[in-house]
């Protein structure tokens, strides 16, 4: 049973917390993980020739900055910057692919940014060739790209389809003009509709729209209109992200005035509106912040509790290892996270000296792997098969996690956010929005950061 009013619950649980795109989170990554260590990991990974990989490619450029943006972005209008970057990227691909020695099968391939369609047609083909010359795609591989409808041309869309991209994700954020003005992102409904129709006409298999709730000047009325407009177009999938306001990390977010942000209760209501409208119209909630048409493979995986999540988002195709290319890209190889430098000059310097441009990383312990499985399952499936964790890791769950279970019983269980038995833990529908708080009970690192300066965005 839920105890307390919604306002009380929000006040109690709205606190800084990770989004758990990884466990341990990127905050734990450190420079003890060196480029040389990464080379060893690549050599070991080469042995599993038949195991498919996931590959992420970061294309960081945008022409202008949206003031809400939390991504790793390089703003430039200078001609030639992208071409020089692609040369470096080609060197990185050659270096890494040589070490992988024929481990070339890809189950998942994702171009993110920034704005990948910042690149010209020729540049897109060049990046594509750098990988297609060395890697092959598994049947049914997810080949995905993030595009900005304001800058993506019909010819680019046609090229992407021809190259083989089968999942295209479009940044929308909000259709309301007052909100757009407050975040320096002007994008008409017609621009989004036009690109969506063009992609549909080309037969692109799956189209996603990104929205954000919690942006300045959003109101329940304005957001309802935004979601209704999205429903007119019926993308296959939508992301409805909680706005991560982190001006202490992203100084440009200081352009957003605190007093223009919706209050906590309003922010909560905004997600409720998206949930109500999407689920009433044939979509199913996927994880904390996505919706997919009930017929979509993600929705089926969520129903079967076989959904996974990595740095590229939710997936039904988890590869054990993933490799990141480009500035700031993160990979997950042989039980370790590895992240490239975010700086263009350091990226180039590393490649000039023949080393992978890895700046930091993290080798997971056995305990990390156990907690990671627990958090992954709760974040994706809102469900944990306790016995499966016990079998996979040879532990007695109740004694291993005695402290975590006590913390859950005193907080989220008594707030009605989850039910638990000896065999399973299940997040209730009211608990879904608080799944980050639930996972925090299993996080062994959070306590170490108590009292330190704020690192995470708020959970509501
Ligand atoms: C790389 S961008 C998408 C492609 C393209 N750059 C665009 O904006 O259209 C990835 C997505 O991250 C989300 N995003 C960016 N900053 C965010 C923030 N501070 N909080 C929550 N979501 C954010 C936005 O929804 C955005 O569409
Ligand atoms: S939201 Fe997209 S377009 Fe805007 S600055 Fe960030 S990456 Fe660039």
Tab-separated table of C-alpha atoms and ligand atoms in Angstrom:
chain	number	residue	atom	x	y	z
A	1	UNK	CA	0.000	0.000	0.000
A	2	UNK	CA	1.208	3.468	-0.773
A	3	UNK	CA	1.709	5.559	2.323
A	4	UNK	CA	1.750	9.338	2.257
A	5	UNK	CA	0.618	11.825	-0.370
A	6	UNK	CA	2.346	12.093	-3.740
A	7	UNK	CA	3.943	15.370	-2.623
A	8	UNK	CA	5.388	13.690	0.501
A	9	UNK	CA	6.733	10.775	-1.541
A	10	UNK	CA	8.310	13.096	-4.082
A	11	UNK	CA	9.923	15.155	-1.335
A	12	UNK	CA	11.254	11.988	0.284
A	13	UNK	CA	12.678	10.354	-2.835
A	14	UNK	CA	13.726	13.289	-5.021
A	15	UNK	CA	17.455	13.284	-4.401
A	16	UNK	CA	20.648	13.056	-6.407
A	17	UNK	CA	21.104	9.608	-7.892
A	18	UNK	CA	22.633	7.779	-10.869
A	19	UNK	CA	20.667	6.955	-14.034
A	20	UNK	CA	22.424	3.576	-14.093
A	21	UNK	CA	23.326	3.502	-17.769
A	22	UNK	CA	26.175	1.508	-16.234
A	23	UNK	CA	27.055	-0.029	-12.902
A	24	UNK	CA	29.454	0.998	-11.459
A	25	UNK	CA	28.662	4.441	-12.846
A	26	UNK	CA	31.105	6.557	-14.876
A	27	UNK	CA	31.903	8.502	-11.683
A	28	UNK	CA	34.004	5.497	-10.591
A	29	UNK	CA	36.050	5.381	-13.803
A	30	UNK	CA	39.684	6.309	-13.171
A	31	UNK	CA	43.017	6.716	-14.894
A	32	UNK	CA	44.385	3.546	-13.319
A	33	UNK	CA	42.846	1.904	-16.368
A	34	UNK	CA	45.446	2.739	-19.019
A	35	UNK	CA	45.640	2.533	-22.829
A	36	UNK	CA	48.126	-0.337	-22.384
A	37	UNK	CA	45.613	-2.239	-20.255
A	38	UNK	CA	43.001	-1.637	-22.923
A	39	UNK	CA	45.297	-3.175	-25.530
A	40	UNK	CA	45.546	-6.298	-23.342
A	41	UNK	CA	41.757	-6.397	-23.120
A	42	UNK	CA	41.499	-6.163	-26.917
A	43	UNK	CA	43.996	-9.009	-27.321
A	44	UNK	CA	41.993	-11.182	-24.932
A	45	UNK	CA	38.731	-10.234	-26.650
A	46	UNK	CA	40.213	-11.320	-29.999
A	47	UNK	CA	40.176	-14.931	-28.802
A	48	UNK	CA	36.347	-15.116	-28.792
A	49	UNK	CA	36.200	-14.874	-32.601
A	50	UNK	CA	32.599	-15.998	-32.983
A	51	UNK	CA	31.132	-13.718	-30.281
A	52	UNK	CA	29.315	-10.746	-31.805
A	53	UNK	CA	30.253	-7.264	-30.611
A	54	UNK	CA	28.407	-4.014	-30.108
A	55	UNK	CA	30.045	-0.942	-31.560
A	56	UNK	CA	29.329	2.670	-30.611
A	57	UNK	CA	30.660	5.568	-32.697
A	58	UNK	CA	30.596	9.086	-31.261
A	59	UNK	CA	30.208	11.926	-33.755
A	60	UNK	CA	30.323	14.942	-31.464
A	61	UNK	CA	29.580	17.949	-33.670
A	62	UNK	CA	26.573	20.293	-33.565
A	63	UNK	CA	26.209	23.702	-35.200
A	64	UNK	CA	24.565	25.301	-32.191
A	65	UNK	CA	24.080	24.319	-28.592
A	66	UNK	CA	20.683	23.568	-27.054
A	67	UNK	CA	20.996	25.006	-23.561
A	68	UNK	CA	19.572	21.902	-21.851
A	69	UNK	CA	22.086	19.566	-23.501
A	70	UNK	CA	23.942	17.100	-21.318
A	71	UNK	CA	25.717	15.211	-24.129
A	72	UNK	CA	29.397	15.339	-25.060
A	73	UNK	CA	29.209	17.886	-27.833
A	74	UNK	CA	31.604	20.061	-29.823
A	75	UNK	CA	29.931	23.169	-31.218
A	76	UNK	CA	31.455	24.354	-34.469
A	77	UNK	CA	30.607	25.874	-37.815
A	78	UNK	CA	34.175	25.638	-39.074
A	79	UNK	CA	34.557	23.768	-42.320
A	80	UNK	CA	37.084	20.938	-42.238
A	81	UNK	CA	36.750	20.102	-38.541
A	82	UNK	CA	34.648	17.015	-39.209
A	83	UNK	CA	36.929	15.841	-42.045
A	84	UNK	CA	39.975	16.030	-39.752
A	85	UNK	CA	38.073	14.142	-37.064
A	86	UNK	CA	37.120	11.397	-39.507
A	87	UNK	CA	40.785	10.898	-40.378
A	88	UNK	CA	41.525	10.305	-36.696
A	89	UNK	CA	38.515	8.040	-36.373
A	90	UNK	CA	39.792	5.958	-39.294
A	91	UNK	CA	43.121	5.551	-37.503
A	92	UNK	CA	41.353	4.475	-34.318
A	93	UNK	CA	39.236	1.911	-36.179
A	94	UNK	CA	42.337	0.495	-37.909
A	95	UNK	CA	44.248	0.249	-34.618
A	96	UNK	CA	41.429	-1.442	-32.699
A	97	UNK	CA	40.281	-3.740	-35.513
A	98	UNK	CA	43.868	-4.957	-36.012
A	99	UNK	CA	44.064	-5.914	-32.354
A	100	UNK	CA	40.685	-7.675	-32.524
A	101	UNK	CA	42.175	-9.885	-35.258
A	102	UNK	CA	39.110	-11.079	-37.060
A	103	UNK	CA	36.581	-10.688	-34.273
A	104	UNK	CA	34.409	-8.784	-36.675
A	105	UNK	CA	30.770	-9.756	-36.198
A	106	UNK	CA	28.489	-6.941	-35.045
A	107	UNK	CA	25.093	-7.470	-33.387
A	108	UNK	CA	24.610	-3.793	-32.597
A	109	UNK	CA	26.085	-0.741	-34.290
A	110	UNK	CA	25.187	2.749	-33.159
A	111	UNK	CA	26.174	6.253	-34.260
A	112	UNK	CA	25.480	8.830	-31.572
A	113	UNK	CA	26.388	12.368	-30.835
A	114	UNK	CA	26.318	15.294	-31.015
A	115	UNK	CA	24.614	15.131	-34.336
A	116	UNK	CA	25.852	12.443	-36.736
A	117	UNK	CA	24.010	14.160	-39.605
A	118	UNK	CA	26.227	17.200	-39.069
A	119	UNK	CA	28.443	15.284	-41.531
A	120	UNK	CA	28.145	15.723	-45.295
A	121	UNK	CA	27.009	12.851	-47.529
A	122	UNK	CA	30.628	12.060	-48.420
A	123	UNK	CA	31.703	12.160	-44.785
A	124	UNK	CA	28.900	9.814	-43.739
A	125	UNK	CA	29.985	7.342	-46.425
A	126	UNK	CA	33.582	7.607	-45.293
A	127	UNK	CA	32.767	6.808	-41.682
A	128	UNK	CA	30.534	3.959	-42.822
A	129	UNK	CA	33.339	2.507	-44.964
A	130	UNK	CA	35.888	2.720	-42.135
A	131	UNK	CA	33.785	0.158	-40.283
A	132	UNK	CA	32.206	-1.846	-43.107
A	133	UNK	CA	35.681	-2.595	-44.512
A	134	UNK	CA	36.551	-4.367	-41.267
A	135	UNK	CA	33.321	-5.537	-39.614
A	136	UNK	CA	30.325	-7.583	-40.760
A	137	UNK	CA	26.747	-7.463	-39.529
A	138	UNK	CA	24.925	-10.362	-37.939
A	139	UNK	CA	21.525	-11.154	-39.487
A	140	UNK	CA	19.003	-8.854	-37.787
A	141	UNK	CA	21.728	-6.568	-36.393
A	142	UNK	CA	20.503	-3.279	-34.918
A	143	UNK	CA	22.071	-0.494	-36.977
A	144	UNK	CA	21.090	2.767	-35.348
A	145	UNK	CA	21.733	6.480	-35.683
A	146	UNK	CA	20.688	9.660	-33.863
A	147	UNK	CA	19.545	12.474	-36.140
A	148	UNK	CA	18.402	16.046	-35.629
A	149	UNK	CA	15.375	16.858	-37.844
A	150	UNK	CA	16.479	20.488	-38.101
A	151	UNK	CA	19.619	19.612	-40.058
A	152	UNK	CA	18.913	16.218	-41.632
A	153	UNK	CA	18.228	16.391	-45.367
A	154	UNK	CA	16.189	13.985	-47.487
A	155	UNK	CA	19.362	12.992	-49.288
A	156	UNK	CA	21.056	12.136	-46.009
A	157	UNK	CA	18.009	10.068	-45.012
A	158	UNK	CA	18.152	8.207	-48.334
A	159	UNK	CA	21.866	7.533	-47.875
A	160	UNK	CA	21.351	6.225	-44.328
A	161	UNK	CA	18.658	3.840	-45.548
A	162	UNK	CA	20.841	2.675	-48.438
A	163	UNK	CA	23.807	2.053	-46.150
A	164	UNK	CA	21.661	-0.160	-43.937
A	165	UNK	CA	20.597	1.908	-40.919
A	166	UNK	CA	17.403	0.278	-39.667
A	167	UNK	CA	16.766	2.311	-36.483
A	168	UNK	CA	16.649	6.064	-36.641
A	169	UNK	CA	16.225	8.186	-33.558
A	170	UNK	CA	15.084	11.791	-33.943
A	171	UNK	CA	15.634	14.490	-31.321
A	172	UNK	CA	12.400	16.384	-30.676
A	173	UNK	CA	12.334	17.340	-26.940
A	174	UNK	CA	9.141	19.458	-27.013
A	175	UNK	CA	6.928	20.964	-29.727
A	176	UNK	CA	5.960	24.025	-27.671
A	177	UNK	CA	7.490	27.266	-28.976
A	178	UNK	CA	7.877	28.895	-25.538
A	179	UNK	CA	9.792	25.853	-24.278
A	180	UNK	CA	11.891	25.778	-27.449
A	181	UNK	CA	12.776	29.433	-27.018
A	182	UNK	CA	13.838	28.883	-23.405
A	183	UNK	CA	16.239	26.075	-24.436
A	184	UNK	CA	17.559	27.619	-27.672
A	185	UNK	CA	16.170	24.907	-29.891
A	186	UNK	CA	13.766	25.989	-32.586
A	187	UNK	CA	12.184	23.054	-34.365
A	188	UNK	CA	8.794	23.216	-36.016
A	189	UNK	CA	6.327	20.335	-35.925
A	190	UNK	CA	6.518	20.393	-39.724
A	191	UNK	CA	10.295	19.704	-39.675
A	192	UNK	CA	9.780	16.636	-37.501
A	193	UNK	CA	6.749	15.476	-39.485
A	194	UNK	CA	8.512	15.935	-42.791
A	195	UNK	CA	11.572	13.875	-41.853
A	196	UNK	CA	9.383	11.233	-40.199
A	197	UNK	CA	7.241	10.866	-43.326
A	198	UNK	CA	10.290	10.710	-45.540
A	199	UNK	CA	11.900	7.978	-43.416
A	200	UNK	CA	8.625	6.034	-43.380
A	201	UNK	CA	8.384	6.365	-47.151
A	202	UNK	CA	11.884	4.947	-47.456
A	203	UNK	CA	10.807	1.950	-45.377
A	204	UNK	CA	13.061	2.510	-42.334
A	205	UNK	CA	12.194	-0.289	-39.946
A	206	UNK	CA	12.039	1.569	-36.640
A	207	UNK	CA	11.759	5.261	-35.806
A	208	UNK	CA	12.206	6.754	-32.350
A	209	UNK	CA	11.469	10.270	-31.033
A	210	UNK	CA	13.253	11.738	-27.984
A	211	UNK	CA	11.310	13.979	-25.595
A	212	UNK	CA	12.396	15.559	-22.330
A	213	UNK	CA	10.131	16.396	-19.391
A	214	UNK	CA	11.122	18.955	-16.781
A	215	UNK	CA	12.276	21.621	-19.264
A	216	UNK	CA	11.647	25.337	-18.574
A	217	UNK	CA	8.062	26.550	-19.080
A	218	UNK	CA	6.610	23.090	-19.627
A	219	UNK	CA	3.107	22.858	-18.193
A	220	UNK	CA	0.681	19.935	-18.068
A	221	UNK	CA	-1.365	21.622	-20.829
A	222	UNK	CA	1.604	22.301	-23.104
A	223	UNK	CA	3.081	18.849	-22.624
A	224	UNK	CA	-0.265	17.179	-23.309
A	225	UNK	CA	-0.302	18.996	-26.657
A	226	UNK	CA	3.263	17.879	-27.395
A	227	UNK	CA	2.467	14.224	-26.715
A	228	UNK	CA	-0.766	14.422	-28.744
A	229	UNK	CA	1.231	15.757	-31.692
A	230	UNK	CA	3.700	12.878	-31.314
A	231	UNK	CA	0.779	10.450	-31.354
A	232	UNK	CA	-0.404	11.909	-34.650
A	233	UNK	CA	2.885	10.712	-36.169
A	234	UNK	CA	3.050	7.382	-34.284
A	235	UNK	CA	6.785	6.679	-34.033
A	236	UNK	CA	7.587	3.048	-33.149
A	237	UNK	CA	9.384	4.085	-29.997
A	238	UNK	CA	9.691	7.176	-27.840
A	239	UNK	CA	12.086	8.182	-25.123
A	240	UNK	CA	10.673	10.521	-22.474
A	241	UNK	CA	13.764	11.537	-20.533
A	242	UNK	CA	13.750	13.234	-17.195
A	243	UNK	CA	15.595	16.510	-17.671
A	244	UNK	CA	19.039	16.109	-16.107
A	245	UNK	CA	19.862	19.569	-14.811
A	246	UNK	CA	23.552	19.433	-13.916
A	247	UNK	CA	24.949	23.000	-14.272
A	248	UNK	CA	27.897	22.088	-12.018
A	249	UNK	CA	29.034	19.707	-14.795
A	250	UNK	CA	27.587	21.453	-17.872
A	251	UNK	CA	28.104	25.181	-17.221
A	252	UNK	CA	26.065	26.189	-20.304
A	253	UNK	CA	22.952	24.905	-18.494
A	254	UNK	CA	23.268	28.031	-16.325
A	255	UNK	CA	21.513	29.766	-19.233
A	256	UNK	CA	18.379	28.017	-17.968
A	257	UNK	CA	16.729	29.899	-15.130
A	258	UNK	CA	15.929	27.798	-12.114
A	259	UNK	CA	12.654	29.658	-11.603
A	260	UNK	CA	11.481	28.650	-15.100
A	261	UNK	CA	11.798	24.924	-14.356
A	262	UNK	CA	8.580	23.110	-13.420
A	263	UNK	CA	8.204	22.329	-9.709
A	264	UNK	CA	8.845	18.736	-8.625
A	265	UNK	CA	5.121	17.877	-8.476
A	266	UNK	CA	4.546	19.359	-11.938
A	267	UNK	CA	7.522	17.459	-13.340
A	268	UNK	CA	6.067	14.250	-11.931
A	269	UNK	CA	2.703	15.108	-13.482
A	270	UNK	CA	4.357	15.664	-16.884
A	271	UNK	CA	5.678	12.123	-16.972
A	272	UNK	CA	2.255	10.918	-15.817
A	273	UNK	CA	0.684	12.657	-18.824
A	274	UNK	CA	3.109	11.009	-21.251
A	275	UNK	CA	2.453	7.657	-19.591
A	276	UNK	CA	-1.322	8.095	-19.712
A	277	UNK	CA	-1.447	9.187	-23.350
A	278	UNK	CA	1.046	6.694	-24.748
A	279	UNK	CA	-0.282	3.669	-22.866
A	280	UNK	CA	-3.859	4.587	-23.824
A	281	UNK	CA	-2.861	4.562	-27.478
A	282	UNK	CA	-1.086	1.256	-28.057
A	283	UNK	CA	2.313	1.873	-26.445
A	284	UNK	CA	3.901	-0.013	-23.595
A	285	UNK	CA	6.288	1.467	-21.041
A	286	UNK	CA	9.849	0.186	-21.490
A	287	UNK	CA	12.131	0.670	-18.514
A	288	UNK	CA	12.042	3.970	-16.703
A	289	UNK	CA	11.739	6.369	-19.602
A	290	UNK	CA	10.793	4.702	-22.896
A	291	UNK	CA	7.600	3.620	-24.624
A	292	UNK	CA	7.270	1.281	-27.604
A	293	UNK	CA	4.328	0.127	-29.698
A	294	UNK	CA	3.024	-3.101	-28.155
A	295	UNK	CA	3.974	-4.957	-31.344
A	296	UNK	CA	7.600	-3.732	-31.202
A	297	UNK	CA	10.394	-6.176	-30.309
A	298	UNK	CA	11.328	-4.075	-27.250
A	299	UNK	CA	7.799	-4.349	-25.901
A	300	UNK	CA	7.822	-8.116	-26.394
A	301	UNK	CA	11.197	-8.388	-24.617
A	302	UNK	CA	9.913	-6.272	-21.732
A	303	UNK	CA	6.927	-8.613	-21.338
A	304	UNK	CA	9.278	-11.642	-21.357
A	305	UNK	CA	11.724	-9.998	-18.903
A	306	UNK	CA	14.515	-10.296	-21.488
A	307	UNK	CA	15.285	-6.645	-22.018
A	308	UNK	CA	18.833	-5.286	-21.606
A	309	UNK	CA	20.339	-1.852	-21.487
A	310	UNK	CA	23.794	-0.561	-22.329
A	311	UNK	CA	25.304	2.809	-23.185
A	312	UNK	CA	23.390	2.730	-26.470
A	313	UNK	CA	19.986	2.331	-24.798
A	314	UNK	CA	17.545	-0.545	-24.400
A	315	UNK	CA	18.176	-3.587	-26.536
A	316	UNK	CA	17.023	-7.114	-27.191
A	317	UNK	CA	20.492	-7.956	-28.605
A	318	UNK	CA	22.996	-7.768	-25.812
A	319	UNK	CA	26.545	-8.526	-26.915
A	320	UNK	CA	28.883	-9.462	-24.098
A	321	UNK	CA	31.483	-6.963	-25.242
A	322	UNK	CA	31.127	-3.502	-26.699
A	323	UNK	CA	33.708	-1.188	-28.199
A	324	UNK	CA	33.427	2.613	-28.300
A	325	UNK	CA	35.026	4.777	-30.993
A	326	UNK	CA	35.457	8.541	-31.106
A	327	UNK	CA	35.875	11.155	-28.393
A	328	UNK	CA	34.199	10.342	-25.054
A	329	UNK	CA	32.942	6.940	-26.298
A	330	UNK	CA	32.614	4.194	-23.692
A	331	UNK	CA	33.115	0.485	-24.306
A	332	UNK	CA	32.672	-2.542	-22.093
A	333	UNK	CA	35.256	-5.195	-22.876
A	334	UNK	CA	36.346	-8.271	-20.956
A	335	UNK	CA	34.715	-7.122	-17.701
A	336	UNK	CA	36.032	-3.565	-17.856
A	337	UNK	CA	34.622	-0.214	-18.901
A	338	UNK	CA	36.944	1.889	-21.035
A	339	UNK	CA	36.333	5.521	-21.982
A	340	UNK	CA	38.070	7.617	-24.622
A	341	UNK	CA	39.257	11.144	-23.921
A	342	UNK	CA	36.662	13.878	-24.470
A	343	UNK	CA	39.199	16.325	-25.912
A	344	UNK	CA	39.861	16.453	-29.669
A	345	UNK	CA	43.571	17.339	-29.291
A	346	UNK	CA	44.253	14.544	-26.816
A	347	UNK	CA	42.372	12.126	-29.036
A	348	UNK	CA	44.646	13.039	-31.941
A	349	UNK	CA	47.833	13.010	-29.817
A	350	UNK	CA	47.118	9.488	-28.571
A	351	UNK	CA	46.563	8.198	-32.096
A	352	UNK	CA	49.712	10.005	-33.302
A	353	UNK	CA	51.658	7.994	-30.749
A	354	UNK	CA	50.008	4.752	-31.853
A	355	UNK	CA	47.958	4.238	-28.693
A	356	UNK	CA	44.193	3.906	-28.254
A	357	UNK	CA	42.837	7.242	-26.956
A	358	UNK	CA	41.593	5.688	-23.688
A	359	UNK	CA	41.627	8.118	-20.790
A	360	UNK	CA	39.976	6.193	-17.978
A	361	UNK	CA	38.095	3.033	-17.203
A	362	UNK	CA	37.109	0.556	-14.563
A	363	UNK	CA	37.730	-3.151	-14.066
A	364	UNK	CA	34.744	-4.748	-12.379
A	365	UNK	CA	35.108	-7.023	-9.365
A	366	UNK	CA	32.938	-10.071	-8.730
A	367	UNK	CA	30.811	-7.990	-6.352
A	368	UNK	CA	30.377	-5.339	-9.064
A	369	UNK	CA	29.161	-8.003	-11.499
A	370	UNK	CA	26.556	-9.300	-9.041
A	371	UNK	CA	25.199	-5.849	-8.227
A	372	UNK	CA	25.296	-4.914	-11.903
A	373	UNK	CA	23.072	-7.870	-12.819
A	374	UNK	CA	20.606	-6.967	-10.060
A	375	UNK	CA	20.452	-3.288	-11.072
A	376	UNK	CA	20.260	-4.104	-14.789
A	377	UNK	CA	17.316	-6.428	-14.264
A	378	UNK	CA	15.403	-3.964	-12.089
A	379	UNK	CA	16.075	-1.011	-14.419
A	380	UNK	CA	15.021	-2.923	-17.551
A	381	UNK	CA	12.408	-5.402	-16.454
A	382	UNK	CA	11.163	-3.908	-13.154
A	383	UNK	CA	11.644	-7.450	-11.965
A	384	UNK	CA	14.390	-9.527	-10.389
A	385	UNK	CA	14.533	-13.313	-10.417
A	386	UNK	CA	16.321	-13.810	-7.088
A	387	UNK	CA	16.976	-17.493	-7.721
A	388	UNK	CA	18.539	-16.767	-11.125
A	389	UNK	CA	20.998	-14.344	-9.450
A	390	UNK	CA	21.790	-16.970	-6.798
A	391	UNK	CA	22.468	-19.591	-9.462
A	392	UNK	CA	24.497	-17.314	-11.722
A	393	UNK	CA	26.716	-15.981	-8.962
A	394	UNK	CA	26.600	-18.785	-6.353
A	395	UNK	CA	25.426	-16.578	-3.513
A	396	UNK	CA	22.696	-16.683	-0.896
A	397	UNK	CA	20.760	-13.566	-1.910
A	398	UNK	CA	19.136	-12.868	1.479
A	399	UNK	CA	22.412	-12.860	3.386
A	400	UNK	CA	24.505	-11.237	0.623
A	401	UNK	CA	22.071	-8.351	0.340
A	402	UNK	CA	20.805	-8.216	3.951
A	403	UNK	CA	21.607	-4.472	4.251
A	404	UNK	CA	20.077	-3.618	0.884
A	405	UNK	CA	16.901	-5.561	1.684
A	406	UNK	CA	16.571	-3.808	5.030
A	407	UNK	CA	16.954	-0.447	3.304
A	408	UNK	CA	14.293	-1.425	0.764
A	409	UNK	CA	11.866	-2.612	3.445
A	410	UNK	CA	12.235	0.620	5.398
A	411	UNK	CA	11.824	2.815	2.297
A	412	UNK	CA	10.502	1.720	-1.097
A	413	UNK	CA	8.592	-1.370	0.152
A	414	UNK	CA	6.736	0.648	2.772
A	415	UNK	CA	6.046	3.355	0.162
A	416	UNK	CA	4.385	0.748	-2.063
A	417	UNK	CA	7.076	0.839	-4.777
A	418	UNK	CA	7.876	-2.849	-4.767
A	419	UNK	CA	6.756	-6.227	-3.595
A	420	UNK	CA	9.202	-8.896	-2.644
A	421	UNK	CA	9.148	-12.592	-1.887
A	422	UNK	CA	11.940	-15.125	-1.332
A	423	UNK	CA	12.026	-15.705	-5.098
A	424	UNK	CA	11.553	-12.324	-6.686
A	425	UNK	CA	11.454	-8.568	-6.401
A	426	UNK	CA	8.893	-6.739	-8.497
A	427	UNK	CA	8.537	-2.998	-8.967
A	428	UNK	CA	4.896	-1.842	-8.770
A	429	UNK	CA	3.427	0.612	-11.268
A	430	UNK	CA	3.753	3.481	-8.770
A	431	UNK	CA	7.359	2.433	-8.129
A	432	UNK	CA	8.474	2.574	-11.764
A	433	UNK	CA	9.273	6.265	-11.634
A	434	UNK	CA	11.381	5.636	-8.537
A	435	UNK	CA	13.338	2.681	-9.898
A	436	UNK	CA	16.578	4.684	-9.628
A	437	UNK	CA	15.949	5.045	-5.879
A	438	UNK	CA	15.257	1.306	-5.626
A	439	UNK	CA	18.511	0.455	-7.399
A	440	UNK	CA	20.417	2.832	-5.137
A	441	UNK	CA	19.859	0.329	-2.298
A	442	UNK	CA	22.063	-2.148	-4.220
A	443	UNK	CA	24.790	0.375	-5.088
A	444	UNK	CA	27.961	-0.218	-3.057
A	445	UNK	CA	29.589	3.081	-4.106
A	446	UNK	CA	26.988	5.697	-3.216
A	447	UNK	CA	27.808	5.846	0.481
A	448	UNK	CA	31.429	6.677	-0.376
A	449	UNK	CA	30.263	9.821	-2.115
A	450	UNK	CA	28.033	11.081	0.666
A	451	UNK	CA	29.108	14.578	1.699
A	452	UNK	CA	31.058	15.106	-1.540
A	453	UNK	CA	30.007	17.784	-3.992
A	454	UNK	CA	26.943	16.879	-6.018
A	455	UNK	CA	27.644	14.611	-8.992
A	456	UNK	CA	24.304	13.128	-10.019
A	457	UNK	CA	21.087	14.688	-11.295
A	458	UNK	CA	17.957	14.400	-9.123
A	459	UNK	CA	15.924	11.215	-9.349
A	460	UNK	CA	12.512	12.860	-9.959
B	1	LIG	C1	22.651	13.261	-29.075
B	1	LIG	S1	21.069	13.893	-28.773
B	1	LIG	C2	20.051	13.418	-30.172
B	1	LIG	C3	20.437	13.813	-31.593
B	1	LIG	C4	20.535	15.276	-31.953
B	1	LIG	N1	21.720	15.852	-31.406
B	1	LIG	C5	19.343	16.058	-31.528
B	1	LIG	O1	19.386	16.700	-30.480
B	1	LIG	O2	18.338	16.016	-32.271
B	1	LIG	C6	20.509	12.687	-27.622
B	1	LIG	C7	19.305	12.996	-26.755
B	1	LIG	O3	19.700	13.190	-25.407
B	1	LIG	C8	18.660	13.849	-24.723
B	1	LIG	N2	19.261	14.817	-23.791
B	1	LIG	C9	20.239	15.693	-24.044
B	1	LIG	N3	20.514	16.399	-22.935
B	1	LIG	C10	19.708	15.964	-21.955
B	1	LIG	C11	19.519	16.305	-20.574
B	1	LIG	N4	20.256	17.256	-19.990
B	1	LIG	N5	18.591	15.628	-19.869
B	1	LIG	C12	17.863	14.647	-20.441
B	1	LIG	N6	17.988	14.292	-21.738
B	1	LIG	C13	18.902	14.940	-22.488
B	1	LIG	C14	17.806	14.543	-25.771
B	1	LIG	O4	16.498	13.984	-25.735
B	1	LIG	C15	18.505	14.227	-27.071
B	1	LIG	O5	17.604	13.997	-28.116
B	2	LIG	S1	20.544	18.155	-27.874
B	2	LIG	FE1	21.408	17.339	-29.767
B	2	LIG	S2	21.488	19.150	-31.154
B	2	LIG	FE2	21.213	19.950	-29.129
B	2	LIG	S3	23.318	20.414	-28.457
B	2	LIG	FE3	22.766	18.365	-27.648
B	2	LIG	S4	23.514	16.942	-29.128
B	2	LIG	FE4	23.494	18.965	-30.134
